[in-house]
Amino acid sequence: MVLRLTSGGTAMDEDARAVEMALKVLTVIRRPGDPFGAPVAALRRIEAASAPIGQTRDEGDRLEDAELPLVVEAGRTWSHVPILAGWRAAASYAFRSRRSSPVAERLVFMAVKGAARHLQGLSPAQKDGRDDLDERAGGLLMPATAGWIVPPSVSLTRNGFRIWSPMTGLATFLEAATRSLSHDLGHLGTLRHELARLTTMTSSAHGRSRLADLITYLRAQPVVSSAMVMDHLGVTRRTALSLIGELVDAGCLSNLTARSTSRFWALPSLAARMGHAGRAGAVRGGVFAGREGPRGNLKPSGQLDRLMEERDEGQLDRIMADLDTAMSGVDDVVRRAGGRQRKEE
């Protein structure tokens, strides 16, 4: 999304609504609310962020307030295995909403999984409200402290675009999530190397240089523009560009936009990943759906259309029954593993 916003191409007008929707979704991803403590408020906020810009949702498809706590409770029963808690809540929402919003399903997954991780003491609680980072980063680049570890739209896009949803089946999801986590764990070595190189640059800063301050900023905000550096460090544009240039020359930053104006820079590994994302796919008509044709023109995903139009109640019933069976088997495995651990202790 950053690359498309800064591309200056003809697709900007077409992307305007998709980007507006993406910003709403990113806000929920960063601060998902409290699905266990305030399920109605949290899920209504998710639904509002998932609604396509300029389209009104049929009130007949809207879940009743009394149903929303049931969606969350479906996940709470699996809070001891957070990733399955998120999956179960998303599946419940999909079943009850008749697949009316695959984007909302993903956000339910992330919100409930994050809440379950916090419940198990695996992550800090998300803070509410806005802060100056929202304004300084323009919303799109704002950092997030994740209470989740597997964003489903990412875990299923690394080896060819695939729509995440409860319709894919539990085994398919767990296989893709495992592959994604393995990829991220392998990436830790690269990140450690980049941080070590930044530390070396910090020690080489002399006199009144603000280079060390910029490096500290990059540790929390790995994608920056010269305007963001100016605002955060309180320096002139010339000084900001000079500091950024030092890091570019040292191989610590890469230019994302490959042009001389309106530029953004990122840490090399992130820049490489964003460059790959820019070539592999883009957003249109939905936040995580779509693909680019050979000339870079966006084309709607037929698979997404088919999934969104899916209303086969018999199929949903079969999927939910299979899911319950699969999760019962997983529950037995978890209980046995817990019993062995307690015995060893």
Coordinates of C-alpha atoms in Angstrom, one line a residue:
M1 CA 0.0 0.0 0.0
V2 CA 2.9 2.4 0.7
L3 CA 4.4 1.7 -2.7
R4 CA 1.1 2.3 -4.5
L5 CA 0.5 5.5 -2.5
T6 CA 3.9 6.8 -3.5
S7 CA 3.9 5.5 -7.1
G8 CA 2.3 8.6 -8.7
G9 CA 0.7 6.3 -11.3
T10 CA -2.8 6.4 -12.8
A11 CA -4.1 3.8 -10.4
M12 CA -4.2 6.3 -7.6
D13 CA -7.8 7.3 -8.3
E14 CA -8.9 3.7 -8.4
D15 CA -7.1 2.9 -5.2
A16 CA -8.5 5.7 -3.2
R17 CA -11.4 3.8 -1.7
A18 CA -9.3 0.7 -1.1
V19 CA -6.6 2.7 0.7
E20 CA -9.2 4.4 2.9
M21 CA -10.6 1.0 3.8
A22 CA -7.1 -0.3 4.4
L23 CA -6.4 2.5 6.9
K24 CA -9.6 1.6 8.8
V25 CA -8.5 -2.0 8.9
L26 CA -5.0 -1.1 10.0
T27 CA -6.4 0.9 12.9
V28 CA -8.3 -2.1 14.1
I29 CA -5.3 -4.4 13.7
R30 CA -3.2 -2.0 15.8
R31 CA -5.9 -1.6 18.5
P32 CA -8.4 -4.5 18.2
G33 CA -10.3 -3.6 21.4
D34 CA -11.3 -6.2 24.1
P35 CA -13.3 -9.0 22.5
F36 CA -13.5 -10.9 25.7
G37 CA -14.4 -8.0 28.0
A38 CA -16.6 -6.0 25.5
P39 CA -17.5 -8.4 22.6
V40 CA -20.3 -6.3 21.1
A41 CA -18.2 -3.1 20.9
A42 CA -15.1 -4.9 19.6
L43 CA -17.0 -6.9 16.8
R44 CA -19.1 -3.9 15.8
R45 CA -15.9 -1.9 15.3
I46 CA -14.5 -4.8 13.2
E47 CA -17.6 -4.8 11.1
A48 CA -17.4 -1.1 10.6
A49 CA -13.8 -1.3 9.4
S50 CA -14.6 -4.2 7.1
A51 CA -17.5 -2.5 5.3
P52 CA -16.5 -1.5 1.7
I53 CA -16.2 2.3 1.3
G54 CA -19.3 3.7 -0.3
Q55 CA -21.4 0.6 0.2
T56 CA -24.2 0.2 2.7
R57 CA -24.6 -3.2 4.4
D58 CA -28.0 -4.9 4.2
E59 CA -29.4 -4.7 7.7
G60 CA -30.9 -8.2 7.2
D61 CA -27.3 -9.6 7.1
R62 CA -26.3 -7.9 10.3
L63 CA -25.8 -10.1 13.3
E64 CA -27.9 -9.4 16.4
D65 CA -26.1 -8.0 19.4
A66 CA -26.9 -11.2 21.3
E67 CA -25.0 -13.3 18.8
L68 CA -21.7 -11.5 19.0
P69 CA -20.8 -12.7 22.5
L70 CA -21.4 -16.2 21.3
V71 CA -18.9 -15.7 18.6
V72 CA -16.3 -14.7 21.1
E73 CA -17.2 -17.4 23.6
A74 CA -16.6 -20.0 20.8
G75 CA -13.0 -18.8 20.8
R76 CA -12.7 -18.3 24.6
T77 CA -13.2 -22.0 25.2
W78 CA -9.9 -22.5 23.2
S79 CA -8.0 -19.7 24.9
H80 CA -5.4 -22.2 26.1
V81 CA -4.3 -22.6 22.4
P82 CA -4.6 -19.0 21.2
I83 CA -4.2 -19.7 17.5
L84 CA -7.1 -22.2 17.6
A85 CA -9.1 -19.7 19.7
G86 CA -8.8 -17.2 16.9
W87 CA -9.7 -19.8 14.3
R88 CA -12.7 -21.0 16.2
A89 CA -14.1 -17.5 16.7
A90 CA -13.6 -16.7 13.0
A91 CA -15.3 -19.9 12.0
S92 CA -18.2 -19.1 14.2
Y93 CA -18.5 -15.6 12.8
A94 CA -18.3 -17.0 9.2
F95 CA -21.1 -19.5 10.0
R96 CA -23.4 -17.0 11.7
S97 CA -22.8 -14.2 9.1
R98 CA -23.2 -16.6 6.1
R99 CA -19.7 -15.5 4.8
S100 CA -20.9 -11.9 4.4
S101 CA -17.5 -10.4 5.2
P102 CA -14.2 -12.4 4.8
V103 CA -12.3 -9.3 5.9
A104 CA -14.2 -9.2 9.2
E105 CA -13.5 -12.9 9.6
R106 CA -9.7 -12.2 9.4
L107 CA -10.0 -9.4 11.9
V108 CA -12.0 -11.5 14.3
F109 CA -9.3 -14.1 14.1
M110 CA -6.6 -11.6 14.9
A111 CA -8.5 -9.9 17.7
V112 CA -9.5 -13.1 19.5
K113 CA -6.1 -14.7 19.1
G114 CA -4.4 -11.6 20.5
A115 CA -6.8 -11.5 23.4
A116 CA -6.2 -15.2 24.1
R117 CA -2.4 -14.7 24.0
H118 CA -2.8 -11.9 26.5
L119 CA -5.1 -14.1 28.7
Q120 CA -2.3 -16.7 28.8
G121 CA 0.3 -14.1 29.6
L122 CA 2.0 -14.3 26.2
S123 CA 1.6 -10.7 25.2
P124 CA 0.9 -7.3 26.8
A125 CA -2.5 -5.7 26.7
Q126 CA -3.3 -3.4 23.8
K127 CA -3.7 0.2 24.8
D128 CA -6.7 2.2 23.6
G129 CA -6.9 5.7 22.1
R130 CA -4.8 7.6 19.7
D131 CA -1.3 8.8 20.1
D132 CA 1.2 11.1 18.3
L133 CA 2.6 8.1 16.3
D134 CA -0.7 7.9 14.4
E135 CA -0.4 11.5 13.3
R136 CA 3.4 11.5 12.7
A137 CA 3.3 8.3 10.6
G138 CA 0.2 9.4 8.7
G139 CA -1.8 6.3 9.9
L140 CA -0.4 4.0 7.2
L141 CA 3.1 3.6 8.6
M142 CA 2.1 3.6 12.3
P143 CA 3.9 0.9 14.3
A144 CA 1.9 -1.9 15.9
T145 CA 2.6 -3.9 19.0
A146 CA 1.2 -7.3 17.9
G147 CA -0.8 -9.4 20.3
W148 CA -1.1 -11.9 17.5
I149 CA 1.7 -13.7 15.7
V150 CA 0.1 -15.1 12.5
P151 CA -1.8 -12.5 10.4
P152 CA -3.8 -14.9 8.3
S153 CA -3.7 -12.8 5.1
V154 CA 0.1 -12.9 5.3
S155 CA 0.5 -16.5 6.2
L156 CA -1.3 -17.7 3.1
T157 CA 0.2 -15.3 0.5
R158 CA 3.9 -16.2 0.5
N159 CA 3.7 -19.1 -1.9
G160 CA 1.0 -17.7 -4.3
F161 CA -2.0 -15.8 -3.3
R162 CA -4.6 -17.8 -1.4
I163 CA -7.7 -16.5 0.4
W164 CA -7.6 -17.3 4.1
S165 CA -11.0 -18.3 5.6
P166 CA -12.5 -21.0 7.6
M167 CA -13.7 -22.5 4.3
T168 CA -10.1 -23.7 3.6
G169 CA -10.2 -26.2 6.5
L170 CA -8.2 -26.3 9.7
A171 CA -5.4 -28.5 8.4
T172 CA -4.8 -26.2 5.4
F173 CA -4.6 -23.1 7.7
L174 CA -2.3 -24.8 10.2
E175 CA 0.0 -25.9 7.4
A176 CA 0.2 -22.4 6.0
A177 CA 0.6 -20.8 9.4
T178 CA 3.5 -23.2 10.2
R179 CA 5.2 -22.3 7.0
S180 CA 4.8 -18.6 7.7
L181 CA 6.2 -18.9 11.2
S182 CA 9.2 -20.9 10.0
H183 CA 9.8 -18.1 7.4
D184 CA 9.7 -15.4 10.1
L185 CA 11.9 -17.4 12.5
G186 CA 14.5 -17.7 9.7
H187 CA 14.3 -14.0 9.2
L188 CA 15.5 -13.3 12.7
G189 CA 19.1 -13.8 11.7
T190 CA 18.8 -11.1 9.0
L191 CA 17.2 -8.7 11.5
R192 CA 19.9 -9.3 14.1
H193 CA 22.6 -8.5 11.5
E194 CA 20.8 -5.3 10.5
L195 CA 20.5 -4.2 14.1
A196 CA 24.2 -4.9 14.7
R197 CA 25.1 -2.8 11.7
L198 CA 23.0 0.1 13.0
T199 CA 24.7 -0.2 16.4
T200 CA 28.0 0.1 14.6
M201 CA 26.9 3.2 12.9
T202 CA 25.8 4.7 16.2
S203 CA 29.2 4.2 17.7
S204 CA 30.8 5.9 14.7
A205 CA 28.7 9.1 15.0
H206 CA 30.8 12.1 15.9
G207 CA 30.3 15.5 17.6
R208 CA 26.8 16.9 17.4
S209 CA 25.6 14.5 14.8
R210 CA 21.9 13.4 15.2
L211 CA 22.7 10.0 13.5
A212 CA 22.3 8.1 16.8
D213 CA 18.9 9.7 17.3
L214 CA 17.8 8.7 13.8
I215 CA 19.0 5.1 14.4
T216 CA 17.0 4.9 17.7
Y217 CA 13.9 6.2 15.7
L218 CA 14.4 3.5 13.0
R219 CA 14.3 0.7 15.6
A220 CA 10.7 1.6 16.3
Q221 CA 9.8 3.0 12.9
P222 CA 11.6 1.1 10.1
V223 CA 9.9 3.0 7.2
V224 CA 10.5 6.7 7.1
S225 CA 10.3 9.8 4.9
S226 CA 12.5 12.9 5.2
A227 CA 9.4 14.7 6.6
M228 CA 9.0 12.1 9.3
V229 CA 12.7 12.4 10.2
M230 CA 12.4 16.2 10.3
D231 CA 9.4 16.1 12.6
H232 CA 10.8 13.5 15.0
L233 CA 14.3 14.9 15.3
G234 CA 13.4 18.6 14.9
V235 CA 16.0 19.1 12.1
T236 CA 15.9 20.8 8.7
R237 CA 15.1 18.9 5.5
R238 CA 18.8 19.2 4.4
T239 CA 20.0 17.6 7.7
A240 CA 17.3 14.9 7.5
L241 CA 18.4 14.0 4.0
S242 CA 22.1 14.1 5.0
L243 CA 21.5 11.6 7.9
I244 CA 19.4 9.3 5.7
G245 CA 22.1 9.5 3.0
E246 CA 24.7 8.3 5.5
L247 CA 22.7 5.2 6.3
V248 CA 22.0 4.6 2.6
D249 CA 25.7 4.7 1.8
A250 CA 26.4 2.3 4.7
G251 CA 23.8 -0.1 3.4
C252 CA 21.5 0.4 6.4
L253 CA 18.6 1.9 4.5
S254 CA 17.1 1.4 1.0
N255 CA 15.0 3.8 -1.1
L256 CA 11.6 2.2 -1.7
T257 CA 10.4 4.6 -4.4
A258 CA 13.5 4.8 -6.7
R259 CA 13.0 8.5 -7.5
S260 CA 14.3 11.9 -6.4
T261 CA 11.1 13.3 -4.7
S262 CA 8.5 12.0 -2.3
R263 CA 10.7 9.2 -1.2
F264 CA 10.4 6.6 1.5
W265 CA 13.3 4.6 3.0
A266 CA 13.2 1.3 4.9
L267 CA 15.6 -1.2 6.4
P268 CA 17.0 -3.4 3.6
S269 CA 15.2 -6.6 4.5
L270 CA 11.9 -4.8 4.8
A271 CA 12.5 -2.9 1.6
A272 CA 13.1 -6.2 -0.2
R273 CA 9.9 -7.7 1.3
M274 CA 7.9 -4.7 0.3
G275 CA 9.3 -4.7 -3.2
H276 CA 8.3 -8.3 -3.6
A277 CA 4.8 -7.5 -2.3
G278 CA 4.6 -4.6 -4.8
R279 CA 5.4 -6.9 -7.6
A280 CA 3.3 -9.8 -6.5
G281 CA 0.0 -8.2 -5.7
A282 CA -2.0 -5.1 -4.8
V283 CA -5.3 -3.9 -3.3
R284 CA -8.5 -3.3 -5.0
G285 CA -12.1 -3.6 -3.9
G286 CA -11.0 -5.3 -0.6
V287 CA -8.1 -4.9 1.8
F288 CA -6.3 -8.2 1.2
A289 CA -7.7 -9.3 -2.1
G290 CA -6.7 -8.8 -5.7
R291 CA -3.8 -9.3 -8.0
E292 CA -1.9 -7.5 -10.7
G293 CA -1.9 -8.3 -14.4
P294 CA 1.2 -8.4 -16.6
R295 CA 1.0 -4.6 -17.1
G296 CA 0.4 -3.8 -13.5
N297 CA -3.3 -3.2 -13.9
L298 CA -5.4 -4.5 -11.1
K299 CA -7.9 -7.3 -11.7
P300 CA -10.5 -8.5 -9.2
S301 CA -10.0 -11.9 -7.8
G302 CA -12.6 -14.4 -9.0
Q303 CA -11.9 -16.7 -6.1
L304 CA -12.7 -13.9 -3.7
D305 CA -15.9 -13.2 -5.5
R306 CA -16.9 -16.8 -5.3
L307 CA -16.1 -17.0 -1.6
M308 CA -18.1 -13.8 -0.8
E309 CA -21.1 -15.1 -2.8
E310 CA -21.0 -18.5 -1.1
R311 CA -24.3 -19.2 0.6
D312 CA -24.4 -23.0 0.7
E313 CA -25.8 -23.7 4.2
G314 CA -25.2 -27.4 3.8
Q315 CA -21.6 -26.9 3.0
L316 CA -21.2 -24.6 6.0
D317 CA -22.9 -27.1 8.3
R318 CA -20.5 -29.8 7.0
I319 CA -17.4 -27.6 7.5
M320 CA -18.5 -26.7 11.1
A321 CA -19.1 -30.3 11.9
D322 CA -15.6 -31.3 10.5
L323 CA -14.1 -28.4 12.4
D324 CA -15.6 -29.5 15.7
T325 CA -14.3 -33.0 15.1
A326 CA -10.8 -31.9 14.3
M327 CA -10.6 -29.5 17.2
S328 CA -11.8 -32.2 19.6
G329 CA -8.9 -34.3 18.4
V330 CA -6.5 -31.4 18.9
D331 CA -7.9 -30.9 22.4
D332 CA -7.0 -34.5 23.3
V333 CA -3.5 -33.9 22.1
V334 CA -3.2 -30.7 24.1
R335 CA -4.5 -32.3 27.3
R336 CA -2.1 -35.2 26.9
A337 CA 0.8 -32.9 26.3
G338 CA -0.2 -30.8 29.4
G339 CA -0.4 -33.9 31.5
R340 CA 3.1 -35.1 30.5
Q341 CA 4.5 -31.6 31.2
R342 CA 3.0 -31.5 34.7
K343 CA 4.3 -35.1 35.4
E344 CA 7.8 -34.1 34.3
E345 CA 7.6 -31.0 36.5

